[in-house]
XYZ file of C-alpha atoms in Angstrom:
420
model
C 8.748 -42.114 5.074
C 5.375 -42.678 5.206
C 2.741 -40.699 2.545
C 0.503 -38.381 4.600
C -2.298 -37.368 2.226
C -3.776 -33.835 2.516
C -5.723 -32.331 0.193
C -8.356 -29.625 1.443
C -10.399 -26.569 0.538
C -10.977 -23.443 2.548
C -13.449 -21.458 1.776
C -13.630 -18.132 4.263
C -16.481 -15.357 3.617
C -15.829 -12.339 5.426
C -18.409 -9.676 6.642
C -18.399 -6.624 8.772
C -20.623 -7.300 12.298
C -20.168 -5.086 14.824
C -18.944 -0.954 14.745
C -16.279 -0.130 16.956
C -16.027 3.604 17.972
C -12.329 4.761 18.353
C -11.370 7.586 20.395
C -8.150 9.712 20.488
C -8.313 11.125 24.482
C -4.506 12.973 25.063
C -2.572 11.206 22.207
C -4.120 7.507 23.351
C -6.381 5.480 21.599
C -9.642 3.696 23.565
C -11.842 1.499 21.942
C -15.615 0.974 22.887
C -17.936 -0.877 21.174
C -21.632 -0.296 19.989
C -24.884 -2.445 18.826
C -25.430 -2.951 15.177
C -27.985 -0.300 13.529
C -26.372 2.802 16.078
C -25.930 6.033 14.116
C -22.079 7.206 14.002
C -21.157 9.431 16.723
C -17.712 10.558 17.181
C -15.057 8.898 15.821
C -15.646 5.358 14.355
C -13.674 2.500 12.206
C -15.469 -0.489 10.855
C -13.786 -3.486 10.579
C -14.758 -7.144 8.995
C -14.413 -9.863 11.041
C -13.746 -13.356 9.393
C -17.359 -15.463 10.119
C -17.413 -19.085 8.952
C -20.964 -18.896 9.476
C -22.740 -15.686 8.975
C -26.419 -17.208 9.355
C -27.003 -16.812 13.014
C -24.650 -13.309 13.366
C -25.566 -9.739 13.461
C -24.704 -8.342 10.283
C -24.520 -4.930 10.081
C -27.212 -2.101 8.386
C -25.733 -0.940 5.414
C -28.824 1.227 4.968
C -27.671 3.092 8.617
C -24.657 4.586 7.181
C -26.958 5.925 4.058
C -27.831 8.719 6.188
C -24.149 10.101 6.916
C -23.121 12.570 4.264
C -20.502 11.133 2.712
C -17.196 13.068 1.974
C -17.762 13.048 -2.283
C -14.640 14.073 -2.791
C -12.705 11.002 -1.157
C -15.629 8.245 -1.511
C -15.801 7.292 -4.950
C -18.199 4.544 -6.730
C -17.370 1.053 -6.523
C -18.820 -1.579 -8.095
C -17.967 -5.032 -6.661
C -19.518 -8.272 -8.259
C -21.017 -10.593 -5.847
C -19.612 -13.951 -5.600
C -21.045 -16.979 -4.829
C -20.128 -20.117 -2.930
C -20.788 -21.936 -5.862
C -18.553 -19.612 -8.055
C -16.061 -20.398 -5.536
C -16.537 -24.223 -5.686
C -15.986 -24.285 -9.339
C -12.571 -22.183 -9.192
C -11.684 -24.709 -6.878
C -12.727 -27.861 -8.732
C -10.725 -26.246 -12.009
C -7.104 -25.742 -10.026
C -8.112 -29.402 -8.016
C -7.586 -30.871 -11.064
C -4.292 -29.718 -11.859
C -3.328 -31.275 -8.611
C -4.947 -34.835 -9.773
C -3.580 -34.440 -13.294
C 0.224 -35.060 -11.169
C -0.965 -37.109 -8.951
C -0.386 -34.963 -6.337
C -2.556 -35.920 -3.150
C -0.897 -33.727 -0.298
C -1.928 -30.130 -0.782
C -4.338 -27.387 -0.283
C -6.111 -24.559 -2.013
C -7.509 -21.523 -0.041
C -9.724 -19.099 -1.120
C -11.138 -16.011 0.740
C -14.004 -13.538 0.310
C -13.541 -10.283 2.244
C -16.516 -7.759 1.233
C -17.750 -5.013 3.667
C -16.727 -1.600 4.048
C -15.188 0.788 6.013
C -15.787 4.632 7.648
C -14.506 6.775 9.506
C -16.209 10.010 11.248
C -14.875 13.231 12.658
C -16.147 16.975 13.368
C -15.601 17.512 9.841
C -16.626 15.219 7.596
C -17.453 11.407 7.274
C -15.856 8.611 4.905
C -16.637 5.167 3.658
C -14.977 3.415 1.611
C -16.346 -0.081 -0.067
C -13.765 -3.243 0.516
C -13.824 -5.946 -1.490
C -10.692 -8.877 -2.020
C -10.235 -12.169 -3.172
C -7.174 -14.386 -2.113
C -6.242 -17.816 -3.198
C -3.259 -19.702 -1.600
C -1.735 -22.706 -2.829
C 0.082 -24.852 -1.114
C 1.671 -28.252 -1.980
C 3.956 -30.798 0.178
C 6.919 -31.932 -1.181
C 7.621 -35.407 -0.615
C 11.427 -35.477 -2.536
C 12.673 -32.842 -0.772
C 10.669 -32.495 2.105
C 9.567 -28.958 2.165
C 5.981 -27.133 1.845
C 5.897 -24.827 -1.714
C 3.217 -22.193 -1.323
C 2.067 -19.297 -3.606
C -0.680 -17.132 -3.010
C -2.178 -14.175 -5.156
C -4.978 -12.189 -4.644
C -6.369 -8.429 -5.155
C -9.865 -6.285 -4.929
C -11.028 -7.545 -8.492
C -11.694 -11.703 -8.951
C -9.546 -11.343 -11.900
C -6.508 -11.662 -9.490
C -7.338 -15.325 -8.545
C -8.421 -16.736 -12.280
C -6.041 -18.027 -14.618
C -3.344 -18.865 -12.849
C -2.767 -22.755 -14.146
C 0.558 -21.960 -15.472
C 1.263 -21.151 -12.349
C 0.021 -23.799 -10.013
C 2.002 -26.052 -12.622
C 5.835 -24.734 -12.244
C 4.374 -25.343 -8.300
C 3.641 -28.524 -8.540
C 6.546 -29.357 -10.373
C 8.935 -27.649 -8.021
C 7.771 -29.917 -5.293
C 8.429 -33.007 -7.377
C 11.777 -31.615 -8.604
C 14.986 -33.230 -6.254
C 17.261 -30.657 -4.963
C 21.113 -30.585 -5.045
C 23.410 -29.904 -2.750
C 25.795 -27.592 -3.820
C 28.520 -26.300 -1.262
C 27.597 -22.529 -1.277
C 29.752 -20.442 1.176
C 30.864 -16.860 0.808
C 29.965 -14.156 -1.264
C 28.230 -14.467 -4.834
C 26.312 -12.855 -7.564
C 21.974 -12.923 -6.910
C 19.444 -12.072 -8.907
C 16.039 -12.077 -7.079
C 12.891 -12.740 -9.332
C 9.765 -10.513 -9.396
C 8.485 -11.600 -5.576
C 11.867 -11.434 -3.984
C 12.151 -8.062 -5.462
C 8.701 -7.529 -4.067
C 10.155 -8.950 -0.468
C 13.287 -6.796 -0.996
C 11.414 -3.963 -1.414
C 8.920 -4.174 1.936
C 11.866 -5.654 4.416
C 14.779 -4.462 3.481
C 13.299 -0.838 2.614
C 9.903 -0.043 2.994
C 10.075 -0.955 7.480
C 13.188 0.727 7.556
C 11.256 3.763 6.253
C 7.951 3.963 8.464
C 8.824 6.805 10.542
C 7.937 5.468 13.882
C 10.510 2.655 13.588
C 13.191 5.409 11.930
C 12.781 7.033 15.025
C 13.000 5.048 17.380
C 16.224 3.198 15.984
C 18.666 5.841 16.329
C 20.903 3.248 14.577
C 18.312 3.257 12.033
C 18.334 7.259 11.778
C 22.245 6.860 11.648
C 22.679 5.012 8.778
C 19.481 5.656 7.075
C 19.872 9.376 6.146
C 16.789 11.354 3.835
C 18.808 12.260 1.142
C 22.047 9.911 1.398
C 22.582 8.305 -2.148
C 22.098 4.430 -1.197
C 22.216 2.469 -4.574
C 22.197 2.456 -8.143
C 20.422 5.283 -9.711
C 18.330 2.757 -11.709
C 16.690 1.710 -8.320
C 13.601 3.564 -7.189
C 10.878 2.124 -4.322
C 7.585 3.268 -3.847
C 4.283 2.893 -1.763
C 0.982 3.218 -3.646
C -2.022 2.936 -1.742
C -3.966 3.944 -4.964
C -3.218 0.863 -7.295
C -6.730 0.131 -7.928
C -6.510 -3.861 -7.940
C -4.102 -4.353 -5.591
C -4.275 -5.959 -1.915
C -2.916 -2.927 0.022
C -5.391 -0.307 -1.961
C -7.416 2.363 0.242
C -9.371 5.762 -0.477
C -8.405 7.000 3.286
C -6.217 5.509 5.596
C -7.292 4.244 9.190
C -6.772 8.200 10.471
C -9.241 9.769 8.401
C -6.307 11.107 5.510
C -6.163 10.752 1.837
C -3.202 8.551 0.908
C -0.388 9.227 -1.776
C 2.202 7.452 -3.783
C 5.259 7.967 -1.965
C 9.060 7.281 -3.197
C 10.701 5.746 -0.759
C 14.075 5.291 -2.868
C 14.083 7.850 -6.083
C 16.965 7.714 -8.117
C 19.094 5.341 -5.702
C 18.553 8.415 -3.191
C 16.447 7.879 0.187
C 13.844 10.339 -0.354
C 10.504 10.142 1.734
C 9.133 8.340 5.116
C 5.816 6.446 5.472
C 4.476 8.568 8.169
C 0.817 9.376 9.592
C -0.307 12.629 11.842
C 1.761 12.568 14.604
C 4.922 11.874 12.672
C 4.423 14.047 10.042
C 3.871 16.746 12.532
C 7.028 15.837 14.578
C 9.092 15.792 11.472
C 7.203 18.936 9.704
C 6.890 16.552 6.359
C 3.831 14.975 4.446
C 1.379 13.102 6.007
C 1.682 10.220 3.696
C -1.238 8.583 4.499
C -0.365 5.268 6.025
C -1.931 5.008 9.179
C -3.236 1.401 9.270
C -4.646 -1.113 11.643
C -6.070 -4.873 11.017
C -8.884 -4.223 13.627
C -10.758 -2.217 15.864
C -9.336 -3.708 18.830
C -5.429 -2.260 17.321
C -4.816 1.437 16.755
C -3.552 2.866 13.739
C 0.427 2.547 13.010
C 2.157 3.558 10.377
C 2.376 0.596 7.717
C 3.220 -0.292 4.372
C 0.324 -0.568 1.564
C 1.606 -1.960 -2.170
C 5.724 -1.581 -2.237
C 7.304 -2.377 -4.803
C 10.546 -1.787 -7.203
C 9.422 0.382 -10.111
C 10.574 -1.079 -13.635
C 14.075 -0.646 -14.784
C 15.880 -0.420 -18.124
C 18.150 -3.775 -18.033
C 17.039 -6.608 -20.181
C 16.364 -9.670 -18.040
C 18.383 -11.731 -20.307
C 20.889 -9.280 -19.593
C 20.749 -9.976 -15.757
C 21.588 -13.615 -16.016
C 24.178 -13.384 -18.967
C 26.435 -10.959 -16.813
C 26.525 -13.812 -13.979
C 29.265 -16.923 -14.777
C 28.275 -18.817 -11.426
C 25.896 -17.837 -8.999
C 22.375 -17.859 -7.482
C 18.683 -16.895 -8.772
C 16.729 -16.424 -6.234
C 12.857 -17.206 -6.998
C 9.482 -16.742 -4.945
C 9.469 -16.064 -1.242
C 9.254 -18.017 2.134
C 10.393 -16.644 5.489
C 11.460 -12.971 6.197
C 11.734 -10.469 8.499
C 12.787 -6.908 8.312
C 14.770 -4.241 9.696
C 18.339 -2.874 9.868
C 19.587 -6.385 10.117
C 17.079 -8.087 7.880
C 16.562 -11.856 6.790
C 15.354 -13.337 3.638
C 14.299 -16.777 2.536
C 13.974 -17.692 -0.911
C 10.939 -20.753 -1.824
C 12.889 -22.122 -4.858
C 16.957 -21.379 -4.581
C 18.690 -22.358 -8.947
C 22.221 -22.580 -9.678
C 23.666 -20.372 -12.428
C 26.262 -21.346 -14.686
C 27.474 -19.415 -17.405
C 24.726 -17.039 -17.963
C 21.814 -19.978 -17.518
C 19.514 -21.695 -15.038
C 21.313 -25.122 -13.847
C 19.284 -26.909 -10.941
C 17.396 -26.243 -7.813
C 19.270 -26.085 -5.275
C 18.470 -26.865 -1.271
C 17.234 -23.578 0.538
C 19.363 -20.802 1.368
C 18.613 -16.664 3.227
C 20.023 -13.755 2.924
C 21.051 -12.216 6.630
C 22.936 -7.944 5.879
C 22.588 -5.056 6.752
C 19.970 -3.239 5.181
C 22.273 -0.480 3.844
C 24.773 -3.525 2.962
C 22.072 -4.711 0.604
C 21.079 -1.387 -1.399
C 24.391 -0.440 -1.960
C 24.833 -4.546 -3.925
C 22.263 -3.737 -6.699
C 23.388 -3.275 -9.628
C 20.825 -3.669 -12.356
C 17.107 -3.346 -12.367
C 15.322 -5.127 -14.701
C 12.665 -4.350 -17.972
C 9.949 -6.820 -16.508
C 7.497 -5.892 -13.610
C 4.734 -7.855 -11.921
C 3.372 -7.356 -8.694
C 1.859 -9.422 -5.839
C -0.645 -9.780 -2.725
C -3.149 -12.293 -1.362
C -2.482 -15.655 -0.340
C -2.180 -16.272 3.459
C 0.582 -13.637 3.831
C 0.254 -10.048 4.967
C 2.414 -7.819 7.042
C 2.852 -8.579 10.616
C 4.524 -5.468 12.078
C 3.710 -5.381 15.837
C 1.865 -8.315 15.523
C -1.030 -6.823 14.090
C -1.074 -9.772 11.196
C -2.317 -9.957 8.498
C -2.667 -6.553 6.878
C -3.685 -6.648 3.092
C -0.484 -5.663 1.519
C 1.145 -6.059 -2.174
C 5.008 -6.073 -3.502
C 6.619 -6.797 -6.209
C 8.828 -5.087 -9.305
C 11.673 -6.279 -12.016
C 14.239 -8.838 -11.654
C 17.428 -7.100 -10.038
C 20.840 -8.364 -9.858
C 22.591 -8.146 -6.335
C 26.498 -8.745 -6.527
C 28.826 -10.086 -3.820
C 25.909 -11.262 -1.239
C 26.618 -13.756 1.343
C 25.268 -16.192 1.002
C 23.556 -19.099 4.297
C 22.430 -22.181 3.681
C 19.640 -23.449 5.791
C-alpha cells in the first residue's frame, strides 16, 4: 500500500457578522435579517459565523449593543484573552513536533478561535453574553492498521488546548500499535474509559431525556418512566450549562432563560427532562434551560450542554481487577443515540485477568438504551471531562453544537458485544 503523506494545519478564526432578528408569530419561528450597526428591536440572536478571511467582511459594532441595558443579573464580566495567529502558530509548531519526533508524516492538527458574543432581546429585558472557545483536533492515519485515530479537546479558556503532549503521544502510538484479532462474540464484561463514559452519558441518556424526543417516542415514554429506578444507585447523570470552562457553557440559553444543572439520572433513578418553554409548560415541570440552536437560520430545540457521569466511589483498579476476560473500551469514534443506540469505541484492549492485554480490531455497542443502564455496575473514583475537537452534537442536523461529556470509568457487565 502506497504511503499517502498528509500533514496540515487549520487555523479557523471565528467572528460574529451579521444580526439575525428571530420572531415567535403563533408558536413558529421566522427569521429576517438586518444590516450591521441596527439597534435591537424585537427579538434578536447573534450568531458567529466561521470567516477564513475577516479583512474584507462586515464585522459587527460592538459599541451598538453598549446602548441596550443589559440584564445585570444574568450578564456577568468576562474577561477573554486575545489570541493571536502567531500564538496559534507556535502551539502548532510545539505538538508538530511530536508528530516528527515518530516520524509520523500523515496527520493533522486543527485549531479554532470562536470569539464574539451573543444577545437576546424581549419586552422585558435584554441579554448578552460574551463567547469565547478554543478547540484543537488531532488526527493521525494509521498505516498498520489502517484506521484514522482522532482526539480533540477544547473549552472557553486556552488552557483547554495547552499541555496536552502526553496525550498526542499514547495517539501517535496507538496508530503505530498492530491490532489483534481476537474472536469476540456474545456477551462480556466492559469497562468504558472517561470519554466513553462521556459518550454513554449524552447517547444513551442525555437524547433519550430531551423532552421533545420523550414525547414524541411513545416507545421512548414507555420504557423511559420519571421516577423508574434504571441502574445502580452509584450512577447519577447530569447537564451543567454552568461549568465555567467547558464547551457547552452559557449564561442564557437561545430562548432568553437562565439555565440550571439538571440530574438526569440521580441515584440510578430517572429524575428530570431537558426541556425549554413549550415543554416545560406542556409537562407543568422546570424550564431547564436548554433551548439551543447552532445558527440564526435554525430555531431553538431542546439540546444537551456538558453531560456527563458524576464521580463514583469504586477504585479504578478495582474496575479492572473484578474482570477475568473481557473488553476496555477507550476514547470514542462513531455514535448515535436513542432508544436503540450505537457506540464505537477509537481504541478496543483485551483484558485478562484483571490487566490490559492488546489492542484489539474495532468493535460497537448496538442495546437498548434501558438494556444498557440496567448493565452498570460500578462507577468509578476518577473523573475528567471533554469538548472541542471537530465533534459536537448533531441532533436534527443542526451540527456542530459546542457540547462537553465525560465522568469516571464504569464497568458494564454482560454487553454484547459487534465487531466491525
Amino acid at each position: 500500500m502506497g504511503k499517502s503523506k498528509k500533514n496540515s494545519m487549520v487555523i479557523s478564526k471565528n467572528r460574529y457578522e451579521t444580526i439575525s432578528k428571530l420572531q415567535l408569530i403563533n408558536g413558529e419561528y421566522s427569521i429576517s435579517h438586518t444590516s450591521c450597526g441596527e439597534y435591537l428591536n424585537g427579538l434578536y440572536k447573534i450568531r458567529y459565523h466561521d470567516l477564513e478571511e475577516i479583512e474584507n467582511r462586515c464585522v459587527y459594532d460592538i459599541s451598538v449593543l453598549k446602548k441596550c441595558v443589559y440584564d445585570i443579573s444574568v450578564l456577568k464580566k468576562v474577561k477573554h484573552e486575545n489570541i493571536e495567529i502567531g500564538l496559534i502558530k507556535k502551539i502548532y509548531e510545539h505538538y508538530k513536533k511530536i508528530f516528527l519526533k515518530y516520524n509520523i508524516s500523515n496527520y493533522e492538527i486543527e485549531i479554532v478561535e470562536e470569539e464574539g458574543f451573543k444577545a437576546f432581546q424581549n419586552e422585558r429585558e435584554t441579554l448578552i453574553e460574551p463567547i469565547k472557545r478554543y478547540s484543537i483536533n488531532f488526527s493521525v492515519y494509521s498505516l498498520v492498521n489502517t484506521l484514522n485515530y482522532e482526539r480533540g479537546f477544547g473549552g472557553t479558556i486556552i488552557d483547554k488546548i495547552l499541555d496536552l503532549d502526553n496525550q498526542v503521544e499514547e495517539l501517535i502510538k496507538v496508530s503505530l500499535t498492530k491490532s489483534s484479532y481476537v474472536k469476540i462474540d456474545g456477551y462480556f464484561p466492559v469497562i468504558f474509559d472517561n470519554e466513553m463514559t462521556g459518550l454513554f452519558a449524552h447517547e444513551i441518556v442525555g437524547h433519550n431525556l430531551e423532552a421533545d424526543i420523550w414525547y414524541m417516542n411513545k416507545k421512548l415514554d414507555e420504557r423511559f418512566n420519571l421516577g423508574e429506578k434504571v441502574s445502580t444507585s452509584a450512577l447519577n447523570i447530569v447537564d451543567n450549562p454552568l461549568l465555567n470552562t467547558e464547551s457547552g457553557t452559557y449564561l442564557f440559553d437561545d430562548e432568553g432563560n437562565a439555565p440550571q444543572l439538571t440530574y438526569l439520572i440521580k441515584n440510578g433513578v430517572i429524575n428530570h427532562l431537558l426541556t425549554n418553554e413549550k415543554y416545560s409548560k406542556l409537562f407543568n415541570i422546570t424550564n431547564t434551560g436548554n433551548a439551543r440552536s447552532i445558527s440564526t437560520f435554525y430555531k431553538p430545540i431542546i439540546r444537551m450542554s456538558n453531560t456527563y457521569v458524576m464521580q463514583g466511589q469504586s477504585d479504578v483498579k478495582l474496575l479492572f481487577s473484578s474482570i477475568p476476560y473481557g473488553l476496555y473500551f477507550k476514547g470514542t469514534r462513531n455514535s448515535k443515540g436513542g432508544i436503540h443506540p450505537f457506540i464505537e469505541s477509537r481504541e478496543v484492549y483485551l483484558i485478562k485477568d484483571g490487566k490490559i492485554d492488546c489492542l484489539l480490531n474495532p468493535m460497537s455497542i448496538s442495546e437498548n438504551a434501558l438494556s444498557l443502564l440496567k448493565k452498570v455496575k460500578m462507577v468509578g473514583n476518577d473523573f475528567e471531562i471533554y469538548g472541542g475537537g471537530k465533534g459536537g452534537c448533531g441532533k436534527y442536523n443542526q451540527f456542530p453544537l459546542p457540547v462537553s461529556s465525560g465522568g469516571p470509568h464504569i464497568l458494564l457487565e454482560d454487553v454484547l458485544i459487534y465487531n466491525i
